[in-house]
Coordinates of C-alpha atoms and ligand atoms in Angstrom, one line a residue:
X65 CA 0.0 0.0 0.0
X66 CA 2.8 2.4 1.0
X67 CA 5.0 1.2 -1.5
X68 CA 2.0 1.5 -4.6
X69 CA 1.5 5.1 -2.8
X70 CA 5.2 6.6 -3.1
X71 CA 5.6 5.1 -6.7
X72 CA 2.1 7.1 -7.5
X73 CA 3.7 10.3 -6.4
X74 CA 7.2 9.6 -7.7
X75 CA 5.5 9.1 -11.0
X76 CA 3.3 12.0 -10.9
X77 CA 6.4 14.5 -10.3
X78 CA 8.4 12.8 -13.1
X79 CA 5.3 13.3 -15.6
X80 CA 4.5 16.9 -13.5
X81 CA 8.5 18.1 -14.5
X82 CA 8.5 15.8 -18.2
X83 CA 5.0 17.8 -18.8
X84 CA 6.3 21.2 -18.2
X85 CA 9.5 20.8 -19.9
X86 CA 7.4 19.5 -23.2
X87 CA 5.6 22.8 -22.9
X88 CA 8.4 25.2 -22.6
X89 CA 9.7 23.1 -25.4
X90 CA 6.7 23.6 -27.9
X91 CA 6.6 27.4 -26.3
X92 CA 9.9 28.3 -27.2
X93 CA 10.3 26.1 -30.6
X94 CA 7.1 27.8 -31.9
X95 CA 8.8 31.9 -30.5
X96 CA 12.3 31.1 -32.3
X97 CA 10.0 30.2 -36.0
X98 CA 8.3 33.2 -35.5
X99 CA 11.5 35.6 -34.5
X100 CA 14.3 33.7 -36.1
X101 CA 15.5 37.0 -37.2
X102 CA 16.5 38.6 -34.2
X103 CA 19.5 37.1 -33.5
X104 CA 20.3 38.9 -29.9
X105 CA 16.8 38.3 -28.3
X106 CA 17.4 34.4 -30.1
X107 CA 20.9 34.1 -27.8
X108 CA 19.1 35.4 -24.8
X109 CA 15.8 33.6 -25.2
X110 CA 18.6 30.3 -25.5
X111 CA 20.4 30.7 -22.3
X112 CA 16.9 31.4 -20.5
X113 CA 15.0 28.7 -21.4
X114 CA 18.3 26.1 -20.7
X115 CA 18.1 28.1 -17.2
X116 CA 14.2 26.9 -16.5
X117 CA 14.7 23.7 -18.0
X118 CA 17.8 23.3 -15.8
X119 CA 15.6 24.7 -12.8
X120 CA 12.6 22.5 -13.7
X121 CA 14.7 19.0 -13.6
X122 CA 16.7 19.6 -10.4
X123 CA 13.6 20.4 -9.0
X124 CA 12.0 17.3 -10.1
X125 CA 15.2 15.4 -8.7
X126 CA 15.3 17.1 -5.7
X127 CA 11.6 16.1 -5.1
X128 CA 12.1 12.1 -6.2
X129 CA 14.7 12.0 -4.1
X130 CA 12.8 13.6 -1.2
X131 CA 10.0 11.4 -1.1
X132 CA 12.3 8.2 -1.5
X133 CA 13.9 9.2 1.4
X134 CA 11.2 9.9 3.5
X135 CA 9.5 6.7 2.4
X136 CA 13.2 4.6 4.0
X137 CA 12.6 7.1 7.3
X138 CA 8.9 5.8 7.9
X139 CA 10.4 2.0 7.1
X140 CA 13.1 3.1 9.7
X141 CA 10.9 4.3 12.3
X142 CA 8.8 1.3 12.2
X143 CA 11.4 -1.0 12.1
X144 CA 13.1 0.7 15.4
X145 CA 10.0 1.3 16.6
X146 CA 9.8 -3.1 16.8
X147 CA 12.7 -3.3 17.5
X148 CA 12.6 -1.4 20.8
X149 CA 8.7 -2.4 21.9
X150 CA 9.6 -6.2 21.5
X151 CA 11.9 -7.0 23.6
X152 CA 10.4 -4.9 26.5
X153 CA 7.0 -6.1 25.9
X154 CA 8.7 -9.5 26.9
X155 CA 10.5 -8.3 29.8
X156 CA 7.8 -7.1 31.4
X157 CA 5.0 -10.0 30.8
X158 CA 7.8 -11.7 32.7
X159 CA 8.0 -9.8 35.3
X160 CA 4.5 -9.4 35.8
X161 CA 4.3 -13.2 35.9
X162 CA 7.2 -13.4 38.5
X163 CA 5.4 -11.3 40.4
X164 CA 2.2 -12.4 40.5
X165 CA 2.6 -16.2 39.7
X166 CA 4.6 -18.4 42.2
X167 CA 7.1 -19.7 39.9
X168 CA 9.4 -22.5 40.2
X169 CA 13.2 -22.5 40.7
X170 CA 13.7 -23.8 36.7
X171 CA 11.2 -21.8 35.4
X172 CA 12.1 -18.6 37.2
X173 CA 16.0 -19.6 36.0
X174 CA 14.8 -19.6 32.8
X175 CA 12.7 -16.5 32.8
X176 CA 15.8 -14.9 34.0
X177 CA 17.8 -16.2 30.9
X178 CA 15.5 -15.1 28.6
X179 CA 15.3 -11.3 30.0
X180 CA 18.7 -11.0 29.4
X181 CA 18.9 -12.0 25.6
X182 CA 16.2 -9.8 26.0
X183 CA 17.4 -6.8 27.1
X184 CA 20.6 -7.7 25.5
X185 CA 18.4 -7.2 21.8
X186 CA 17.2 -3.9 23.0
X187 CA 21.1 -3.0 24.1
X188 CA 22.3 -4.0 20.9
X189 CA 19.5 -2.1 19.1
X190 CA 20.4 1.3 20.7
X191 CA 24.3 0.7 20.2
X192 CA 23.5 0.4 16.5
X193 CA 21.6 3.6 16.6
X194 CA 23.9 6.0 18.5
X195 CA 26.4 4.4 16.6
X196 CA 25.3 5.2 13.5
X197 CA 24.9 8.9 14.6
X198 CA 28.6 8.6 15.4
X199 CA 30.0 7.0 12.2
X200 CA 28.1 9.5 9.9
X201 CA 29.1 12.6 11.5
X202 CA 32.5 14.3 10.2
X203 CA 33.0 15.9 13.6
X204 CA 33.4 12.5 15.4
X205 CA 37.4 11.9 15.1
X206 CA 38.6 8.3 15.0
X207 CA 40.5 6.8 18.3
X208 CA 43.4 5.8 16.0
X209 CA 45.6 3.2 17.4
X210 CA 47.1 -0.4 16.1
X211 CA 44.8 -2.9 15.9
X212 CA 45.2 -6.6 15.5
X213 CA 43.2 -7.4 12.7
X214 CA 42.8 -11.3 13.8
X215 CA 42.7 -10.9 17.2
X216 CA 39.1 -8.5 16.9
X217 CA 37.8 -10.8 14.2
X218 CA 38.6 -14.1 17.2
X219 CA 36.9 -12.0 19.9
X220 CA 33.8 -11.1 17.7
X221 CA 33.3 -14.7 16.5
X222 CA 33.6 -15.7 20.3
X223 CA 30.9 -13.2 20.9
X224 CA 28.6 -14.1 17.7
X225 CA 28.8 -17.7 18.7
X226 CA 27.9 -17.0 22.3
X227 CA 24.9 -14.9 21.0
X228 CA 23.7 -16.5 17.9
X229 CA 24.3 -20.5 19.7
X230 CA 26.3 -21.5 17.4
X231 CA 29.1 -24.1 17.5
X232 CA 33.1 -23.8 16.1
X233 CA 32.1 -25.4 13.3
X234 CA 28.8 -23.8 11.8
X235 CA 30.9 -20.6 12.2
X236 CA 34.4 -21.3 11.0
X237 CA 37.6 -19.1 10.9
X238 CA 40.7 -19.3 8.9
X239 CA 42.8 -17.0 9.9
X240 CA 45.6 -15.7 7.5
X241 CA 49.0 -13.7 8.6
X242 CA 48.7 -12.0 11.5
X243 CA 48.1 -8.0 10.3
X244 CA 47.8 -5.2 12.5
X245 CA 46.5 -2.2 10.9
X246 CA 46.0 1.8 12.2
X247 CA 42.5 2.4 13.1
X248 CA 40.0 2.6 16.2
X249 CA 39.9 -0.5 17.3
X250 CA 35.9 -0.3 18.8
X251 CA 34.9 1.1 15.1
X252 CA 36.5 -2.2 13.3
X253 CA 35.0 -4.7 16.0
X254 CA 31.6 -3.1 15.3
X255 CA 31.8 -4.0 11.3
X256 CA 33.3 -7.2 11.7
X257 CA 30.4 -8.0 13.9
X258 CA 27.5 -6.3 12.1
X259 CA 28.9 -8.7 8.9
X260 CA 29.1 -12.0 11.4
X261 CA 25.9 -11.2 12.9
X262 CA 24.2 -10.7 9.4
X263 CA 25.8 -13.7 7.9
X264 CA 23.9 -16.0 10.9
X265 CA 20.8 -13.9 10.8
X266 CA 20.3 -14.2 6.9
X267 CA 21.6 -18.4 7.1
X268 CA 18.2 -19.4 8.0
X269 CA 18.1 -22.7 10.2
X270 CA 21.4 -23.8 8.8
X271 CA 24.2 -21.9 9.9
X272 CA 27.5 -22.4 7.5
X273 CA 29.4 -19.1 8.1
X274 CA 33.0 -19.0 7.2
X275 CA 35.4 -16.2 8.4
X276 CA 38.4 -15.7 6.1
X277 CA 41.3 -12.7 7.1
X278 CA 43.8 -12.2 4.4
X279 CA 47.0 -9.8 3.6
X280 CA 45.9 -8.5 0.0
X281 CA 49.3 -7.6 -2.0
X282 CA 51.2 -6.1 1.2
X283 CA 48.6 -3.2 0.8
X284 CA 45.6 -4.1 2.3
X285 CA 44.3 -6.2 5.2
X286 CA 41.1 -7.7 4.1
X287 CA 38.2 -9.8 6.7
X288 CA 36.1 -12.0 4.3
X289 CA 32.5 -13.5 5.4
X290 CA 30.7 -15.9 3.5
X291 CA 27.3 -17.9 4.5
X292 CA 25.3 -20.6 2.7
X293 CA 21.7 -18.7 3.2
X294 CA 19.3 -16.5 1.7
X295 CA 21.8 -14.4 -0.7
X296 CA 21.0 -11.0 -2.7
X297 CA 19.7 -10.5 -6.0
X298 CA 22.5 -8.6 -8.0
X299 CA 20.5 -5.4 -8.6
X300 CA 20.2 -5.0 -4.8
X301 CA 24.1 -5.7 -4.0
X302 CA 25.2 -1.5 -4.0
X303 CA 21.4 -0.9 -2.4
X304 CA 22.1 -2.7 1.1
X305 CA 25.2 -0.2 2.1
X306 CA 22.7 2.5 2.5
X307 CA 21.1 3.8 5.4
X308 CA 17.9 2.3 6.8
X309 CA 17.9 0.0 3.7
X310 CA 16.8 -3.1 3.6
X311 CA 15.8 -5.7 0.5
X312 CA 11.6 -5.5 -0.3
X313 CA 10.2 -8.9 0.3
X314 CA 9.5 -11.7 2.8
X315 CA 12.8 -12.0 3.8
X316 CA 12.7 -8.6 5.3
X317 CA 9.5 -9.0 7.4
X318 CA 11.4 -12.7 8.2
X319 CA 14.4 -11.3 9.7
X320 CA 14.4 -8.3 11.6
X321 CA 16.4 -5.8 11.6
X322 CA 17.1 -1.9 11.0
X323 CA 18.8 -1.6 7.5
X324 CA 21.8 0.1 9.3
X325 CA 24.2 -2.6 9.8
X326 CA 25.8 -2.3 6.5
X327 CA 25.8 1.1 6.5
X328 CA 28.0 1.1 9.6
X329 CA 30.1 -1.6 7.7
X330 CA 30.5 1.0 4.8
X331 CA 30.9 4.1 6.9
X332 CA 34.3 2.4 8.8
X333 CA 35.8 1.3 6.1
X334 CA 35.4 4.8 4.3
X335 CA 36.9 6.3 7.7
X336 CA 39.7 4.3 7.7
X337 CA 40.5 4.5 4.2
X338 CA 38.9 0.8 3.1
X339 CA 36.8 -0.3 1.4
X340 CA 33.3 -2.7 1.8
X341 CA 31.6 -5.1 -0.7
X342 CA 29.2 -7.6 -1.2
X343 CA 29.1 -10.5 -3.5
X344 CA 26.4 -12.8 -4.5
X345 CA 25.4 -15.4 -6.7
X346 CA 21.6 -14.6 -6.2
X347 CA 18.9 -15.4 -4.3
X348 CA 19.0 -18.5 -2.1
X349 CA 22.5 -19.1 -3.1
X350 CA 24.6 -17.3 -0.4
X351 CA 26.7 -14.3 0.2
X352 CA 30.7 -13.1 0.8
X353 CA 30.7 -9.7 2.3
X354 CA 34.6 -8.6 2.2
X355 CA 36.0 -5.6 4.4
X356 CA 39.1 -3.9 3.7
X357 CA 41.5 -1.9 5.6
X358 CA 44.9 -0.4 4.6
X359 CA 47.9 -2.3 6.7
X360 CA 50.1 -0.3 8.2
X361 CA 53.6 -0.3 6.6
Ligands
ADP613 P1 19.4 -5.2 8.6 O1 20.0 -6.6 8.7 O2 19.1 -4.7 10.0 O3 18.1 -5.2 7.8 P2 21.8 -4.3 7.2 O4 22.2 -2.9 6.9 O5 22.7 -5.1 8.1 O6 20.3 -4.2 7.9 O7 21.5 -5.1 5.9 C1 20.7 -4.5 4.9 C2 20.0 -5.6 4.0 O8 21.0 -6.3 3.3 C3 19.3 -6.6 4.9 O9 18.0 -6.1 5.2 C4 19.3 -7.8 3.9 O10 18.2 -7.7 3.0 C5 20.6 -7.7 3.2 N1 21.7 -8.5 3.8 C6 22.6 -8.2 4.6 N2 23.4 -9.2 4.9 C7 23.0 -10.2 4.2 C8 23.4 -11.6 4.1 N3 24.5 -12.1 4.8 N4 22.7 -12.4 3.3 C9 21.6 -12.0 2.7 N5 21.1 -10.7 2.7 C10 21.8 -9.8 3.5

């Protein structure tokens, strides 16, 4: 409904500024037949009419882009707004029933358990927000210091399998040579995890994640991801680096999540002077994501 409704107005503004241009078009074609002789008036009337025409498709572009943006802002909010209300919704029906029910001793160590994956969703949630404030604003300097490339990809797969309940072997590591390269060290753990934690969420049932780190010519140190699950059609594979983005379709409503994981990926690597990609075969044939950072010489 929403999505039929933005490509209604997207549609009309395109044929709104193609419409008006056709006009000043036919305007103008018919003036220069009927004044071809002054030649000064002809000049002037030229750089005029290239002005409004000019005018007349940034406006329409301006406006496009506008209501795209606003439509990924109302997709953000709800998604957040999930996000957030879940996982306390939870919390509290089991509190209420601690309080009110007398539970047993398993039952009320499992209730326990379960309010701290819960709260430990909503943490996670906020993190991801406040840092992607942080990552996109040019003010917010980097806290630049060696970092052991290996070492922060071991303690975020330690983490991810903690989390996620998943053994050595569904979520493999082969680590290359050891590289340590300049950067903040709390940035690169974050995008090595938002790409683990992706990689598990988008594996469906079967979890086959494999962690690869590499030393790319002597120039680069590179972290490679790859899973066996629900992969990316190719049109889509620039798309998912931007902010609040996330792939139309069942998948989406499937898998939660806030479409700014990748955009966090992307923003580090830009920071540090790296570089993020996806690759894909297509849908329901698995994804690599591949991080790259510049080693230090
Ligand atoms: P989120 O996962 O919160 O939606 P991300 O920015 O991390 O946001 O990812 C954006 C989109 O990219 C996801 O919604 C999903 O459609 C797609 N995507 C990311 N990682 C994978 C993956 N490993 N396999 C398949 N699709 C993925």
């Amino acid at each position: 409904m929403v999505v039929a409704g933005r490509q209604k107005s997207v549609a009309f503004f395109i044929a709104l500024g193609v419409g008006l241009i056709s006009v000043i078009l036919l305007l103008y074609i018919g003036w220069v037949i009927l004044n071809w002789r002054n030649g000064i008036l002809l000049v002037l009337s030229v750089l005029l009419v290239a002005m409004v025409i000019s005018g007349l498709v940034l406006n329409t572009i301006f406006l496009v882009r506008e209501i795209r943006r606003n439509e990924q802002h109302n997709a953000f909010i709800n998604a957040v707004t999930h996000e957030l209300k879940t996982p306390v919704a939870s919390i509290r029906l089991y509190l209420e029933t601690l309080q009110t029910r007398d539970v047993d001793e398993a039952k009320r160590q499992e209730f326990y358990g379960t309010m701290l994956e819960d709260s430990d969703r909503l943490l996670s949630t906020i993190e991801q927000i406040l840092r992607t404030g942080r990552v996109g604003s040019a003010t917010n300097k980097l806290n630049v210091a060696p970092v052991d490339l290996g070492g922060v990809v071991e303690d975020c797969l330690t983490r991810a399998r903690t989390l996620h309940r998943v053994s050595p072997e569904a979520l493999s590591y082969v680590a290359g040579p050891p590289v340590t390269i300049l950067g903040d060290q709390e940035e690169v753990r974050a995008a090595v995890s938002n790409l683990i934690d992706n990689a598990v969420k988008y594996s469906g049932a079967e979890v086959n994640v494999r962690v690869e780190t590499a030393n790319v010519d002597g120039k680069y140190a590179s972290v490679r991801v790859s899973d066996q699950g629900a992969g990316i059609p190719k049109a889509e594979l620039k798309r998912i680096f931007k902010r609040f983005y996330r792939v139309p379709g069942p998948l989406a409503s499937r898998v939660k999540g806030t479409g700014l994981g990748l955009y966090i990926v992307r923003s580090v690597a830009k920071r540090h002077g790296g570089l993020a990609w996806a690759e894909s075969q297509g849908p329901g044939r698995g994804s690599t994501f591949v991080l790259q950072f510049p080693i230090v010489k």
